[in-house]
mmCIF file of C-alpha atoms in Angstrom:
data_model
loop_
_atom_site.group_PDB
_atom_site.id
_atom_site.type_symbol
_atom_site.label_atom_id
_atom_site.label_comp_id
_atom_site.label_asym_id
_atom_site.label_seq_id
_atom_site.Cartn_x
_atom_site.Cartn_y
_atom_site.Cartn_z
ATOM 1 C CA UNK A 16 -79.870 -218.681 23.211
ATOM 2 C CA UNK A 17 -81.763 -217.817 26.410
ATOM 3 C CA UNK A 18 -80.501 -214.242 26.138
ATOM 4 C CA UNK A 19 -82.001 -213.849 22.647
ATOM 5 C CA UNK A 20 -85.305 -215.411 23.730
ATOM 6 C CA UNK A 21 -85.429 -212.912 26.606
ATOM 7 C CA UNK A 22 -84.670 -210.029 24.205
ATOM 8 C CA UNK A 23 -87.459 -211.181 21.900
ATOM 9 C CA UNK A 24 -89.856 -211.329 24.860
ATOM 10 C CA UNK A 25 -88.795 -207.821 25.904
ATOM 11 C CA UNK A 26 -89.403 -206.529 22.391
ATOM 12 C CA UNK A 27 -92.854 -208.146 22.291
ATOM 13 C CA UNK A 28 -93.729 -206.610 25.663
ATOM 14 C CA UNK A 29 -92.459 -203.213 24.495
ATOM 15 C CA UNK A 30 -94.456 -203.452 21.244
ATOM 16 C CA UNK A 31 -97.618 -204.357 23.191
ATOM 17 C CA UNK A 32 -97.109 -201.353 25.471
ATOM 18 C CA UNK A 33 -96.601 -199.046 22.480
ATOM 19 C CA UNK A 34 -99.711 -200.444 20.793
ATOM 20 C CA UNK A 35 -101.805 -199.798 23.924
ATOM 21 C CA UNK A 36 -100.433 -196.266 24.192
ATOM 22 C CA UNK A 37 -101.221 -195.674 20.518
ATOM 23 C CA UNK A 38 -104.828 -196.830 21.005
ATOM 24 C CA UNK A 39 -105.231 -194.571 24.045
ATOM 25 C CA UNK A 40 -103.788 -191.602 22.144
ATOM 26 C CA UNK A 41 -106.039 -192.374 19.208
ATOM 27 C CA UNK A 42 -109.061 -192.463 21.533
ATOM 28 C CA UNK A 43 -108.149 -189.161 23.186
ATOM 29 C CA UNK A 44 -107.246 -187.291 20.015
ATOM 30 C CA UNK A 45 -109.734 -188.901 17.686
ATOM 31 C CA UNK A 46 -108.867 -190.642 14.432
ATOM 32 C CA UNK A 47 -107.188 -189.261 11.373
ATOM 33 C CA UNK A 48 -103.868 -187.459 11.297
ATOM 34 C CA UNK A 49 -103.214 -187.541 15.062
ATOM 35 C CA UNK A 50 -103.708 -191.295 15.210
ATOM 36 C CA UNK A 51 -101.416 -191.810 12.223
ATOM 37 C CA UNK A 52 -98.772 -189.623 13.877
ATOM 38 C CA UNK A 53 -99.015 -191.671 17.082
ATOM 39 C CA UNK A 54 -98.666 -194.895 15.088
ATOM 40 C CA UNK A 55 -95.619 -193.534 13.263
ATOM 41 C CA UNK A 56 -93.994 -192.613 16.609
ATOM 42 C CA UNK A 57 -94.712 -196.112 17.914
ATOM 43 C CA UNK A 58 -93.260 -197.734 14.783
ATOM 44 C CA UNK A 59 -90.107 -195.598 15.024
ATOM 45 C CA UNK A 60 -89.637 -196.594 18.672
ATOM 46 C CA UNK A 61 -90.099 -200.298 17.872
ATOM 47 C CA UNK A 62 -87.634 -200.130 14.963
ATOM 48 C CA UNK A 63 -85.058 -198.338 17.127
ATOM 49 C CA UNK A 64 -85.346 -200.981 19.846
ATOM 50 C CA UNK A 65 -85.172 -203.819 17.303
ATOM 51 C CA UNK A 66 -82.035 -202.314 15.763
ATOM 52 C CA UNK A 67 -80.299 -202.272 19.147
ATOM 53 C CA UNK A 68 -80.964 -205.988 19.723
ATOM 54 C CA UNK A 69 -78.618 -208.737 18.624
ATOM 55 C CA UNK A 70 -79.843 -211.251 16.048
ATOM 56 C CA UNK A 71 -78.434 -214.098 13.983
ATOM 57 C CA UNK A 72 -77.401 -213.467 10.367
ATOM 58 C CA UNK A 73 -78.644 -215.579 7.472
ATOM 59 C CA UNK A 74 -78.004 -215.953 3.735
ATOM 60 C CA UNK A 75 -79.096 -212.797 1.904
ATOM 61 C CA UNK A 76 -78.187 -210.364 4.689
ATOM 62 C CA UNK A 77 -76.885 -206.957 3.646
ATOM 63 C CA UNK A 78 -73.380 -205.691 4.426
ATOM 64 C CA UNK A 79 -72.074 -202.151 4.118
ATOM 65 C CA UNK A 80 -68.537 -200.764 4.233
ATOM 66 C CA UNK A 81 -67.706 -197.269 5.446
ATOM 67 C CA UNK A 82 -65.529 -196.878 2.325
ATOM 68 C CA UNK A 83 -68.017 -198.449 -0.116
ATOM 69 C CA UNK A 84 -70.661 -196.694 -2.191
ATOM 70 C CA UNK A 85 -73.542 -199.171 -1.722
ATOM 71 C CA UNK A 86 -74.691 -202.194 0.330
ATOM 72 C CA UNK A 87 -74.257 -205.767 -0.939
ATOM 73 C CA UNK A 88 -75.713 -209.176 -0.153
ATOM 74 C CA UNK A 89 -73.832 -211.526 2.167
ATOM 75 C CA UNK A 90 -74.176 -215.058 0.847
ATOM 76 C CA UNK A 91 -73.292 -218.641 1.668
ATOM 77 C CA UNK A 92 -73.068 -220.816 -1.499
ATOM 78 C CA UNK A 93 -73.522 -224.048 0.451
ATOM 79 C CA UNK A 94 -75.554 -224.307 3.648
ATOM 80 C CA UNK A 95 -73.881 -225.273 6.922
ATOM 81 C CA UNK A 96 -76.977 -227.343 7.697
ATOM 82 C CA UNK A 97 -78.485 -224.836 10.139
ATOM 83 C CA UNK A 98 -81.527 -222.799 9.094
ATOM 84 C CA UNK A 99 -83.385 -219.870 10.587
ATOM 85 C CA UNK A 100 -86.730 -218.797 9.075
ATOM 86 C CA UNK A 101 -85.956 -221.163 6.197
ATOM 87 C CA UNK A 102 -82.633 -219.459 5.379
ATOM 88 C CA UNK A 103 -79.100 -220.802 5.832
ATOM 89 C CA UNK A 104 -77.423 -219.389 8.935
ATOM 90 C CA UNK A 105 -73.882 -217.963 8.663
ATOM 91 C CA UNK A 106 -70.826 -218.389 10.861
ATOM 92 C CA UNK A 107 -67.579 -216.596 11.723
ATOM 93 C CA UNK A 108 -65.673 -217.866 8.676
ATOM 94 C CA UNK A 109 -68.222 -216.765 6.063
ATOM 95 C CA UNK A 110 -65.985 -213.834 5.147
ATOM 96 C CA UNK A 111 -64.377 -214.829 1.841
ATOM 97 C CA UNK A 112 -64.181 -212.097 -0.842
ATOM 98 C CA UNK A 113 -66.530 -212.755 -3.752
ATOM 99 C CA UNK A 114 -67.731 -216.052 -2.291
ATOM 100 C CA UNK A 115 -69.423 -214.571 0.816
ATOM 101 C CA UNK A 116 -68.683 -210.842 0.875
ATOM 102 C CA UNK A 117 -69.723 -209.235 -2.412
ATOM 103 C CA UNK A 118 -68.513 -205.954 -3.904
ATOM 104 C CA UNK A 119 -69.940 -202.898 -2.136
ATOM 105 C CA UNK A 120 -69.652 -200.575 -5.116
ATOM 106 C CA UNK A 121 -66.778 -198.132 -5.448
ATOM 107 C CA UNK A 122 -64.050 -198.151 -2.772
ATOM 108 C CA UNK A 123 -62.831 -194.780 -1.539
ATOM 109 C CA UNK A 124 -60.318 -196.117 1.013
ATOM 110 C CA UNK A 125 -57.274 -195.193 -1.063
ATOM 111 C CA UNK A 126 -58.730 -191.820 -1.964
ATOM 112 C CA UNK A 127 -59.380 -191.020 1.705
ATOM 113 C CA UNK A 128 -55.803 -191.795 2.711
ATOM 114 C CA UNK A 129 -54.440 -189.593 -0.081
ATOM 115 C CA UNK A 130 -56.710 -186.735 0.983
ATOM 116 C CA UNK A 131 -55.334 -187.101 4.522
ATOM 117 C CA UNK A 132 -51.770 -187.023 3.190
ATOM 118 C CA UNK A 133 -52.523 -183.884 1.199
ATOM 119 C CA UNK A 134 -54.058 -182.233 4.249
ATOM 120 C CA UNK A 135 -50.979 -183.078 6.319
ATOM 121 C CA UNK A 136 -48.721 -181.674 3.606
ATOM 122 C CA UNK A 137 -50.667 -178.395 3.679
ATOM 123 C CA UNK A 138 -50.254 -178.106 7.440
ATOM 124 C CA UNK A 139 -46.530 -178.802 7.404
ATOM 125 C CA UNK A 140 -43.991 -176.152 6.442
ATOM 126 C CA UNK A 141 -42.913 -176.319 2.831
ATOM 127 C CA UNK A 142 -39.394 -177.627 2.405
ATOM 128 C CA UNK A 143 -36.607 -175.287 1.274
ATOM 129 C CA UNK A 144 -36.300 -177.000 -2.118
ATOM 130 C CA UNK A 145 -40.067 -176.930 -2.693
ATOM 131 C CA UNK A 146 -40.184 -173.161 -2.187
ATOM 132 C CA UNK A 147 -37.814 -172.755 -5.132
ATOM 133 C CA UNK A 148 -39.675 -175.208 -7.386
ATOM 134 C CA UNK A 149 -40.451 -173.759 -10.809
ATOM 135 C CA UNK A 150 -44.105 -173.260 -11.788
ATOM 136 C CA UNK A 151 -43.878 -176.048 -14.406
ATOM 137 C CA UNK A 152 -42.550 -178.486 -11.796
ATOM 138 C CA UNK A 153 -45.281 -177.443 -9.355
ATOM 139 C CA UNK A 154 -47.922 -178.129 -12.036
ATOM 140 C CA UNK A 155 -46.433 -181.592 -12.733
ATOM 141 C CA UNK A 156 -46.394 -182.393 -9.002
ATOM 142 C CA UNK A 157 -50.046 -181.310 -8.700
ATOM 143 C CA UNK A 158 -51.069 -183.445 -11.703
ATOM 144 C CA UNK A 159 -49.228 -186.439 -10.219
ATOM 145 C CA UNK A 160 -51.198 -186.019 -6.964
ATOM 146 C CA UNK A 161 -54.500 -185.816 -8.868
ATOM 147 C CA UNK A 162 -53.638 -188.926 -10.932
ATOM 148 C CA UNK A 163 -52.669 -190.823 -7.808
ATOM 149 C CA UNK A 164 -55.914 -189.882 -6.062
ATOM 150 C CA UNK A 165 -58.059 -190.745 -9.095
ATOM 151 C CA UNK A 166 -56.401 -194.124 -9.639
ATOM 152 C CA UNK A 167 -56.944 -195.030 -5.989
ATOM 153 C CA UNK A 168 -60.749 -194.903 -6.326
ATOM 154 C CA UNK A 169 -61.482 -198.465 -7.440
ATOM 155 C CA UNK A 170 -64.190 -201.114 -7.476
ATOM 156 C CA UNK A 171 -64.643 -202.576 -3.981
ATOM 157 C CA UNK A 172 -62.897 -205.905 -3.522
ATOM 158 C CA UNK A 173 -62.913 -206.879 0.124
ATOM 159 C CA UNK A 174 -59.427 -207.884 1.339
ATOM 160 C CA UNK A 175 -59.834 -209.748 4.645
ATOM 161 C CA UNK A 176 -57.646 -208.718 7.537
ATOM 162 C CA UNK A 177 -59.699 -210.776 10.008
ATOM 163 C CA UNK A 178 -62.567 -213.250 10.133
ATOM 164 C CA UNK A 179 -65.850 -211.847 11.488
ATOM 165 C CA UNK A 180 -65.336 -210.261 14.919
ATOM 166 C CA UNK A 181 -67.752 -210.125 17.888
ATOM 167 C CA UNK A 182 -69.597 -213.307 16.921
ATOM 168 C CA UNK A 183 -71.783 -215.418 19.256
ATOM 169 C CA UNK A 184 -69.180 -217.317 21.279
ATOM 170 C CA UNK A 185 -71.515 -219.915 22.805
ATOM 171 C CA UNK A 186 -73.602 -220.795 19.719
ATOM 172 C CA UNK A 187 -72.047 -222.753 16.853
ATOM 173 C CA UNK A 188 -72.995 -223.179 13.203
ATOM 174 C CA UNK A 189 -71.100 -226.058 11.613
ATOM 175 C CA UNK A 190 -68.581 -225.952 14.479
ATOM 176 C CA UNK A 191 -67.851 -222.206 14.134
ATOM 177 C CA UNK A 192 -69.243 -219.279 16.132
ATOM 178 C CA UNK A 193 -72.581 -217.974 14.822
ATOM 179 C CA UNK A 194 -72.607 -214.620 13.036
ATOM 180 C CA UNK A 195 -74.519 -211.731 14.652
ATOM 181 C CA UNK A 196 -75.904 -208.496 13.223
ATOM 182 C CA UNK A 197 -73.385 -206.671 15.456
ATOM 183 C CA UNK A 198 -70.385 -208.566 14.036
ATOM 184 C CA UNK A 199 -67.952 -206.752 11.752
ATOM 185 C CA UNK A 200 -64.945 -207.210 9.449
ATOM 186 C CA UNK A 201 -61.835 -205.109 8.894
ATOM 187 C CA UNK A 202 -60.554 -204.717 5.327
ATOM 188 C CA UNK A 203 -56.831 -204.351 4.596
ATOM 189 C CA UNK A 204 -57.647 -201.210 2.644
ATOM 190 C CA UNK A 205 -58.901 -199.568 5.825
ATOM 191 C CA UNK A 206 -62.677 -199.994 5.706
ATOM 192 C CA UNK A 207 -64.926 -201.503 8.373
ATOM 193 C CA UNK A 208 -67.654 -203.850 7.069
ATOM 194 C CA UNK A 209 -70.820 -204.108 9.168
ATOM 195 C CA UNK A 210 -74.176 -205.883 8.899
ATOM 196 C CA UNK A 211 -76.893 -203.523 7.666
ATOM 197 C CA UNK A 212 -79.698 -206.094 7.798
ATOM 198 C CA UNK A 213 -79.599 -209.642 9.225
ATOM 199 C CA UNK A 214 -81.507 -211.057 6.232
ATOM 200 C CA UNK A 215 -84.127 -212.888 8.279
ATOM 201 C CA UNK A 216 -87.043 -210.897 6.858
ATOM 202 C CA UNK A 217 -85.615 -209.627 3.556
#
C-alpha cells in the first residue's frame, strides 16, 4: 500500500512540475495556440506517466483481448466488501467467463492459427501426391481451408487457462490477492486478456 501511496505522491509532484512549466511557457510565448500546445504536451506526459503506474481494479473496469474485436466491462455481481472510490474492488479469482469477464466481440484466435498453418504450408515443399492432385481436388481442398478459417471466427467466449496473473501479492480482497491494472489472463484459445482501464474514474 505504501508503494502505491508513494507512486501517487510522485505523480502529483510530476503534475505540479508540468503545470509550472506550462505556465512559464505560456508566459514566454503568450496565450492562444502556443499555450494550448504546451498544455496538450503536459497532459500527454501526465497520461503516459499515469498509464505506467500500477492501480487497483474495480467493478466496471475495461478488459481487452489481443484476439477480440472490442473492449468489454469487467464486473463483479456481488461485492467482496471492499470498495475504492465507491466501487467494488476485484480480486485474483474474478475471472469467470460471462460472470466477470464479458464477451470482447469477435474472436480471431482460431482464424490466426489457421493463417499461420497456411503460411507454413506455403513455405514447405509440396508433397509428391499433392503435385499430382487434379484441379478439381485442388479446388475442393482450397474451399475446405476457406470454410475452416471462416468457421473459426466466432463470438468471443473467454475460456480460462489461469486465474488473473501478476496480482498484488501483499494486499487481499476477500482473502484473495487484489487485482491490478497490470494483471492479465490467458485464454485457452490463445489470446491474452489485459486491463485497458482500471474503472476507478469511468
